[in-house]
Short mmCIF file of C-alpha atoms in Angstrom, two decimals:
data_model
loop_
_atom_site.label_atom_id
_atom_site.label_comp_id
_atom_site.label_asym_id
_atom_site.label_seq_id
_atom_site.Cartn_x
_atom_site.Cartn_y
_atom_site.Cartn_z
CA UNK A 1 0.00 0.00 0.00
CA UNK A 2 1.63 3.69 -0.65
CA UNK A 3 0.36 6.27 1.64
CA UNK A 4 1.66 9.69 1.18
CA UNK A 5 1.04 13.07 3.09
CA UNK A 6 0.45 16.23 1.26
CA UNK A 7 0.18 20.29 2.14
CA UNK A 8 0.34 23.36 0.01
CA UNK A 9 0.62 27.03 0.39
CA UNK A 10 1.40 27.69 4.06
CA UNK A 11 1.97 30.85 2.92
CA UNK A 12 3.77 32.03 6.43
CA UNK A 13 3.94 35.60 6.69
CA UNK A 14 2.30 38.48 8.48
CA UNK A 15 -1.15 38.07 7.87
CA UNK A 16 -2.72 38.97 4.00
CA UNK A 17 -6.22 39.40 2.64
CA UNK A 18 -8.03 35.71 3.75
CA UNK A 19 -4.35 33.79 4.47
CA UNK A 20 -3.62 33.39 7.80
CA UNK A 21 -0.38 33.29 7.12
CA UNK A 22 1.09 34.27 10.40
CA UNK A 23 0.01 30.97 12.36
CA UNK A 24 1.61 28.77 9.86
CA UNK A 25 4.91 28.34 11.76
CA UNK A 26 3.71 26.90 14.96
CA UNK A 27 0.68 24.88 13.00
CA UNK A 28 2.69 23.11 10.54
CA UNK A 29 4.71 21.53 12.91
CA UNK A 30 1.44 19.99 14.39
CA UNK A 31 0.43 19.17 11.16
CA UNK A 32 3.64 17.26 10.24
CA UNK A 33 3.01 15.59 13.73
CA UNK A 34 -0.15 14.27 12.93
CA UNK A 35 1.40 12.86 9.60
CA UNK A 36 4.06 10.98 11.20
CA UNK A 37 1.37 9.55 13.31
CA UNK A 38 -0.33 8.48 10.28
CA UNK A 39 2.95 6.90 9.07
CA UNK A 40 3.37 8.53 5.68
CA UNK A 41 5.81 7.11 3.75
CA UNK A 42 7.02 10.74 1.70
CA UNK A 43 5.75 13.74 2.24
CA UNK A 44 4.87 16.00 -0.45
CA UNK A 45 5.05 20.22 -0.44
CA UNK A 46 3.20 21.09 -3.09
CA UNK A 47 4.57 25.34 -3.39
CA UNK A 48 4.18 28.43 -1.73
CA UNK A 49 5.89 27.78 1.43
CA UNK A 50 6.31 31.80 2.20
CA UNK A 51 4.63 35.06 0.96
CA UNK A 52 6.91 37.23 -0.22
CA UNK A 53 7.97 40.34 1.54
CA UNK A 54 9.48 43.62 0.76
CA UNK A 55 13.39 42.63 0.22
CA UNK A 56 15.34 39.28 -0.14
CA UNK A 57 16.55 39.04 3.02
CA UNK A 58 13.17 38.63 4.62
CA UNK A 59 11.84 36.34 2.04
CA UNK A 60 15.24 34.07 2.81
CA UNK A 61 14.30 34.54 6.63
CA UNK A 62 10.77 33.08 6.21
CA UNK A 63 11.70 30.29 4.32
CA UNK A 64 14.81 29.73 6.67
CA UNK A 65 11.87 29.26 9.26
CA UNK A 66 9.40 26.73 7.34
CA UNK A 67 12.62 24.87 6.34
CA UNK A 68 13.54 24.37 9.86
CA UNK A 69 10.60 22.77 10.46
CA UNK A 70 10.17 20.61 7.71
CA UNK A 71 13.51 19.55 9.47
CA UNK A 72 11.99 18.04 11.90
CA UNK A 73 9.61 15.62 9.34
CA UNK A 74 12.51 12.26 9.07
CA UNK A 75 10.72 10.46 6.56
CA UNK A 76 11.62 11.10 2.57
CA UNK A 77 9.94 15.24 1.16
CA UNK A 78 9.38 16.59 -2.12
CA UNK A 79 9.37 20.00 -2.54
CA UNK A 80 7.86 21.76 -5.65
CA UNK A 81 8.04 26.11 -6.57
CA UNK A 82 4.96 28.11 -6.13
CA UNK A 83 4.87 31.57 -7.59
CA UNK A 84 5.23 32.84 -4.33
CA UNK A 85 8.51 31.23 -3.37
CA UNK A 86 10.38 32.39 -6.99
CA UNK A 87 9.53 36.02 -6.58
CA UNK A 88 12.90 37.20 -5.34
CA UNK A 89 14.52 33.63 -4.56
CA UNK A 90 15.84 31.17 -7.00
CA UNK A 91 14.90 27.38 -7.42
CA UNK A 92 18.62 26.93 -6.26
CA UNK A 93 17.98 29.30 -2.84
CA UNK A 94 14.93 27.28 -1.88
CA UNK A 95 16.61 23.46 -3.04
CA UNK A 96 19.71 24.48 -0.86
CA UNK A 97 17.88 25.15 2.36
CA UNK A 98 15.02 22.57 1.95
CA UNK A 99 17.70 19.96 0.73
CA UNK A 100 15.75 18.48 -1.88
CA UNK A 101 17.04 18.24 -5.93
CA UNK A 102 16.31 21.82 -8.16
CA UNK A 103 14.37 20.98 -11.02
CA UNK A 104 11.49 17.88 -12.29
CA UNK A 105 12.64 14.68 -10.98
CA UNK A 106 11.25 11.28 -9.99
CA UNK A 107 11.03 9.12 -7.35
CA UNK A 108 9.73 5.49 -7.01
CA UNK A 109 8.13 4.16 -4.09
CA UNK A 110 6.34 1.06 -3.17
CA UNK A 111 6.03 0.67 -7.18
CA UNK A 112 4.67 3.78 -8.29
CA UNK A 113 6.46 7.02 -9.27
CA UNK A 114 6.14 10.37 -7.99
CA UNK A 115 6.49 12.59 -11.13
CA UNK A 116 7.56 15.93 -9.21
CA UNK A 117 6.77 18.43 -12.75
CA UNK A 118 8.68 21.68 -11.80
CA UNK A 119 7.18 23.84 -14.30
CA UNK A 120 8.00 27.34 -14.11
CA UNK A 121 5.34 29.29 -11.71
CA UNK A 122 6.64 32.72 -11.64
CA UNK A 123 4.67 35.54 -13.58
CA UNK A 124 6.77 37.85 -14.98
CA UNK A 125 3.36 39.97 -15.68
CA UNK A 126 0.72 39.66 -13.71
CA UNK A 127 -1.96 40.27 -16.63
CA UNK A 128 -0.93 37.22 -18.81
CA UNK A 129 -1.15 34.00 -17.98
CA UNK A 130 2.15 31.52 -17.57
CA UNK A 131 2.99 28.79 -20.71
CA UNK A 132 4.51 25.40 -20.15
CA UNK A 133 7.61 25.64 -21.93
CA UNK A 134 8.16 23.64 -24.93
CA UNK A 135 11.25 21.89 -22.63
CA UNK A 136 9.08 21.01 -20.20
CA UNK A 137 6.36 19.54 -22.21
CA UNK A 138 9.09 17.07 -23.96
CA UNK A 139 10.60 16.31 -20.63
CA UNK A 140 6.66 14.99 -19.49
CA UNK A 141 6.30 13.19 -22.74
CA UNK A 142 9.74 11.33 -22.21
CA UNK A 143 9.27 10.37 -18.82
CA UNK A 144 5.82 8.98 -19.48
CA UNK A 145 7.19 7.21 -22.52
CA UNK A 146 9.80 5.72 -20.24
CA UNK A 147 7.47 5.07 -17.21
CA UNK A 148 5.74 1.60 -16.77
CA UNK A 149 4.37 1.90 -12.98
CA UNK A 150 1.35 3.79 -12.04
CA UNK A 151 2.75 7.40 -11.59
CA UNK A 152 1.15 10.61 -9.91
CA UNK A 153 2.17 13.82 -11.71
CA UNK A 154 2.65 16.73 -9.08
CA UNK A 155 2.57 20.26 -9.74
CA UNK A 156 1.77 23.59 -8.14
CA UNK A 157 -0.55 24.72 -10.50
CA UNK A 158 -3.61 22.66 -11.75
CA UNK A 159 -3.50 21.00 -14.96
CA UNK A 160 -7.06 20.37 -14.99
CA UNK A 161 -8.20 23.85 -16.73
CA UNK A 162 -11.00 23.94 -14.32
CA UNK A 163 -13.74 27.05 -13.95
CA UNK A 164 -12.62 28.98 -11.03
CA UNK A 165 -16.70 29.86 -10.57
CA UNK A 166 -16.41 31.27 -6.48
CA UNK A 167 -13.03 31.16 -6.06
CA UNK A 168 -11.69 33.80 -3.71
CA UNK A 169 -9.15 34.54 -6.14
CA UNK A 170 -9.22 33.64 -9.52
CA UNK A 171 -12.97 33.51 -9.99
CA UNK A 172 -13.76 36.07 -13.14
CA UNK A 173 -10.80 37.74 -14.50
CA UNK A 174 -8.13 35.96 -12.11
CA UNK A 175 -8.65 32.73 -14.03
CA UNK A 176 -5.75 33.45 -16.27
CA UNK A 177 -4.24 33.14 -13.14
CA UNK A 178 -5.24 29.84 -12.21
CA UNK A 179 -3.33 27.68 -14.38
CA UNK A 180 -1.26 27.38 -17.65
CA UNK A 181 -2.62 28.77 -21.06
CA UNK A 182 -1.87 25.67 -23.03
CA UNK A 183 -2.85 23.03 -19.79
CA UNK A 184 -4.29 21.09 -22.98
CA UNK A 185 -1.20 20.30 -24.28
CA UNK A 186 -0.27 18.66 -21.18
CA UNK A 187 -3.38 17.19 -20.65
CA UNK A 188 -3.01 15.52 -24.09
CA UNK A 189 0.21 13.67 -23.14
CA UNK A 190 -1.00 12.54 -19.83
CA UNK A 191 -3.77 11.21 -21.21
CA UNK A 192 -1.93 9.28 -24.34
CA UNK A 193 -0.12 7.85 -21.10
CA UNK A 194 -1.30 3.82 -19.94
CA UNK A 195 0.40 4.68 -16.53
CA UNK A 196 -0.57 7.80 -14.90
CA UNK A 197 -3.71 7.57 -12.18
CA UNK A 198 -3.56 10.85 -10.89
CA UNK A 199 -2.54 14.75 -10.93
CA UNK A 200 -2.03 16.17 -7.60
CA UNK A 201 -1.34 20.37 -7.16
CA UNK A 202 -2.26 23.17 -4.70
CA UNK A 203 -2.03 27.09 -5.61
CA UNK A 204 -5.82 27.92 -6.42
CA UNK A 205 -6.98 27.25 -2.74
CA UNK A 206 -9.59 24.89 -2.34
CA UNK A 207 -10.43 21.13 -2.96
CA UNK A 208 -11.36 20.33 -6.14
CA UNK A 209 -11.21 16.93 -7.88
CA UNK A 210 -11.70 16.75 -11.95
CA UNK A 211 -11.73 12.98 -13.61
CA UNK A 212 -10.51 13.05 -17.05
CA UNK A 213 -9.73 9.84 -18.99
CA UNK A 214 -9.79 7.76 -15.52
CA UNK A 215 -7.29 9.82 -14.46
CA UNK A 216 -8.03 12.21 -10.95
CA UNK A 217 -7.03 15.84 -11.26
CA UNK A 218 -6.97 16.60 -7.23
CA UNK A 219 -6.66 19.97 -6.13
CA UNK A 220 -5.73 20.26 -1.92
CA UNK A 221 -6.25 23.73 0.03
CA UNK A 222 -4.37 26.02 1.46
CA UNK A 223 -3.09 25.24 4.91
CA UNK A 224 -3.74 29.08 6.16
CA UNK A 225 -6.43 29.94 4.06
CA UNK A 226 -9.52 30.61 5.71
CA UNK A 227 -11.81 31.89 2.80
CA UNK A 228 -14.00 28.48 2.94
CA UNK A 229 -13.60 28.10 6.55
CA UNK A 230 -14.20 32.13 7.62
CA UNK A 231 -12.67 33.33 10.29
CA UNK A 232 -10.88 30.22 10.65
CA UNK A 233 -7.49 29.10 9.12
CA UNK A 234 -8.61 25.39 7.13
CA UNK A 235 -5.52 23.76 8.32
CA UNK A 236 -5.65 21.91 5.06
CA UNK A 237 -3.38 18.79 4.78
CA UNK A 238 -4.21 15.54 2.89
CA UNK A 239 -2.96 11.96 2.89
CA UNK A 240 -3.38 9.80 0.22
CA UNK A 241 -3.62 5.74 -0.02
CA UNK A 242 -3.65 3.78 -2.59
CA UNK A 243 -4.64 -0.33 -2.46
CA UNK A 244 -6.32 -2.94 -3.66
CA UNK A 245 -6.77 -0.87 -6.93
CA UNK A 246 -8.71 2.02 -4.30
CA UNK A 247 -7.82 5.86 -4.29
CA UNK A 248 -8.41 7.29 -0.87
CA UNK A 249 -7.62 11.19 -0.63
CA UNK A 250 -8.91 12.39 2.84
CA UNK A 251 -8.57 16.21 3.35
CA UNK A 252 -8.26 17.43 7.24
CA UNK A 253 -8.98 20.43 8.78
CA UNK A 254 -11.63 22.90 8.69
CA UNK A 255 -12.17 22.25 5.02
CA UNK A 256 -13.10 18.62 5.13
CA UNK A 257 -12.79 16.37 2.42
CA UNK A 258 -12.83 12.52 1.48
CA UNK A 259 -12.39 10.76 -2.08
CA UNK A 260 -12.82 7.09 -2.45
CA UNK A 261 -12.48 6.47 -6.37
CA UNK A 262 -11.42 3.71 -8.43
CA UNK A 263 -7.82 3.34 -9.43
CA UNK A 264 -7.60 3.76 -13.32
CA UNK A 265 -6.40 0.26 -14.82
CA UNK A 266 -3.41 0.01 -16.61
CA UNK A 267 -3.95 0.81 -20.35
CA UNK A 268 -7.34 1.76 -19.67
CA UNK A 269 -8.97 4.76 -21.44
CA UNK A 270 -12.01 6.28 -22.14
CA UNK A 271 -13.52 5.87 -25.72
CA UNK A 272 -13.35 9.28 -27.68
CA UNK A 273 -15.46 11.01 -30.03
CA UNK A 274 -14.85 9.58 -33.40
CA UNK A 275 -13.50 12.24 -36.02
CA UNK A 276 -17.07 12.09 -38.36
CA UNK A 277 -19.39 12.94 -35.33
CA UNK A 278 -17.16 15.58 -34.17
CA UNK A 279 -17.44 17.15 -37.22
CA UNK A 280 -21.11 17.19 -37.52
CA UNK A 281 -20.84 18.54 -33.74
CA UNK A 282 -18.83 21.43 -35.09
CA UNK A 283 -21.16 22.02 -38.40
CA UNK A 284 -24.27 22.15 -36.00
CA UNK A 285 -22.54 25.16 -33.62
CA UNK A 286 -21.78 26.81 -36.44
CA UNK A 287 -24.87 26.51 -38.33
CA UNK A 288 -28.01 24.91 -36.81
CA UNK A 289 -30.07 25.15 -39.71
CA UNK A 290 -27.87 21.81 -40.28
CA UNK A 291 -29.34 20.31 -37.76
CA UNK A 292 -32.34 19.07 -40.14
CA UNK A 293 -29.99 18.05 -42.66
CA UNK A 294 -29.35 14.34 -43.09
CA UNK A 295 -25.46 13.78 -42.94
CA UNK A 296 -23.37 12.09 -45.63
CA UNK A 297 -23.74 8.86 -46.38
CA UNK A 298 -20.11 7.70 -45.13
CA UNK A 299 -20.73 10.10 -42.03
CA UNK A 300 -23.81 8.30 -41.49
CA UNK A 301 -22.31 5.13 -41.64
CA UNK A 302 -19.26 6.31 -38.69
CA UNK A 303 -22.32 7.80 -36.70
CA UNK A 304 -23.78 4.11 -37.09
CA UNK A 305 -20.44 2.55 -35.49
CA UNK A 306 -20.02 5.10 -32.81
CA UNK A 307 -23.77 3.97 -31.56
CA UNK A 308 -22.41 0.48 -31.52
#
């Protein structure tokens, strides 16, 4: 059975907007606590340790602090970038003091592998939303091509391309800053994948869980957010288990959650729309006059198979 333990955006800093950010020294070492008690066998930081001050050296001091504690955790951590944590900081800055490797990597354990996707998360304007880079996108597509144990794929941002409909932050005009403009692209090559059962990432605070192609898109909440869980902090952290081809994702905290889902089989996808009756699909949006029209013959026939 692999069991892992999960948290994203502690955000520790003086308190901002819904975050709670200032509590998240003292509660994360609780939290980490309470995972050891649930013997985890890696734990997983999904981004945004720290929010950013007003120079470097107090951005290094907060993360200095969170490091410490993570310290304290002795089993096996993965540590992704948030936006937050590459403001003023390198990838190199934070991989030095949280001791993990800069850069995508993977890790097997107990037969699967943890795909850690380091995409870049830093806006360089805050109007335009982020690209995978080409690089990045091979990099997936190679790994996949190599991998033949179930893998999860973990990210900061959420590859799901999900409405952000009530988000605090990124409902409306903030959804450009949800996610990655061309998410599709790497949704296409985890999908074309026989191996990958699910896509775990944090940033967007809230739960949220997306199934495409058998495969579970899970997004965790913040630890110090307290936007679902007014006045509160949620306290979010997750563990997940996977056996006897079950997915268990159980959410703690304020902001209480619990998945039990089916573990996609191996080489198992879902059927698609065949070419011919996404066409029609395409001629009836664009004119649906057609909709009266009887289709070609051949389409007919493809229509006729699909039903099948």
């Amino acid at each position: 059975m692999l069991k892992l333990g999960f948290i994203t955006d502690i955000h520790h800093c003086d308190p901002q907007l819904t975050s709670h950010g200032i509590v998240a020294d003292g509660h994360l070492r609780e939290i980490l606590a309470k995972l050891k008690l649930e013997s985890v066998m890696a734990l997983i930081d999904l981004g945004d340790r720290a929010t950013e001050t007003d120079s470097l050296v107090g951005d290094h001091a907060l993360l200095l602090e969170v490091a410490e504690v993570f310290k304290t955790f002795e089993k096996p951590q993965l540590h992704l970038n948030g936006n937050h944590d590459l403001v003023r900081m390198t990838p190199v800055d934070n991989a030095a003091m949280l001791g993990g490797p800069v850069g995508s990597h993977v890790m097997e354990l107990d037969g699967f592998e943890l795909i850690v996707w380091q995409l870049n998360p830093r806006f360089a304007q805050m109007g335009r939303a982020l690209e995978i880079a080409a690089t990045d996108l091979e990099w997936l597509r190679e790994t996949l091509k190599n991998s033949h144990k179930p893998s999860l794929i973990l990210t900061h941002f959420p590859l799901d391309g999900a409405a952000m409909i009530a988000n605090f932050y990124f409902e409306g005009a903030g959804q450009l800053l949800s996610g990655y403009s061309n998410s599709a692209a790497a949704r296409e090559i985890i999908c074309a994948s026989d191996f990958v059962v699910a896509c775990v990432s944090g940033h967007t605070h809230w739960n949220r869980l997306t199934t495409i192609d058998g495969i579970h898109f899970i997004t965790l909440q913040s630890m110090t957010e307290n936007a679902t869980t007014y006045p509160h902090p949620a306290l979010s952290y997750a563990t997940l288990e996977i056996s006897d081809q079950q997915f268990h994702w159980t959410v703690y905290g304020a902001d209480r959650v619990q998945y039990q889902l089916p573990l996609r089989p191996t080489g198992l996808h879902w059927r698609r729309t065949p070419p011919a009756l996404r066409a029609r699909f395409e001629r009836l949006v664009a004119a649906p006059s057609a909709y009266l029209e009887p289709p070609p013959e051949a389409e007919l026939e493809d229509i006729k198979n699909f039903r099948r």
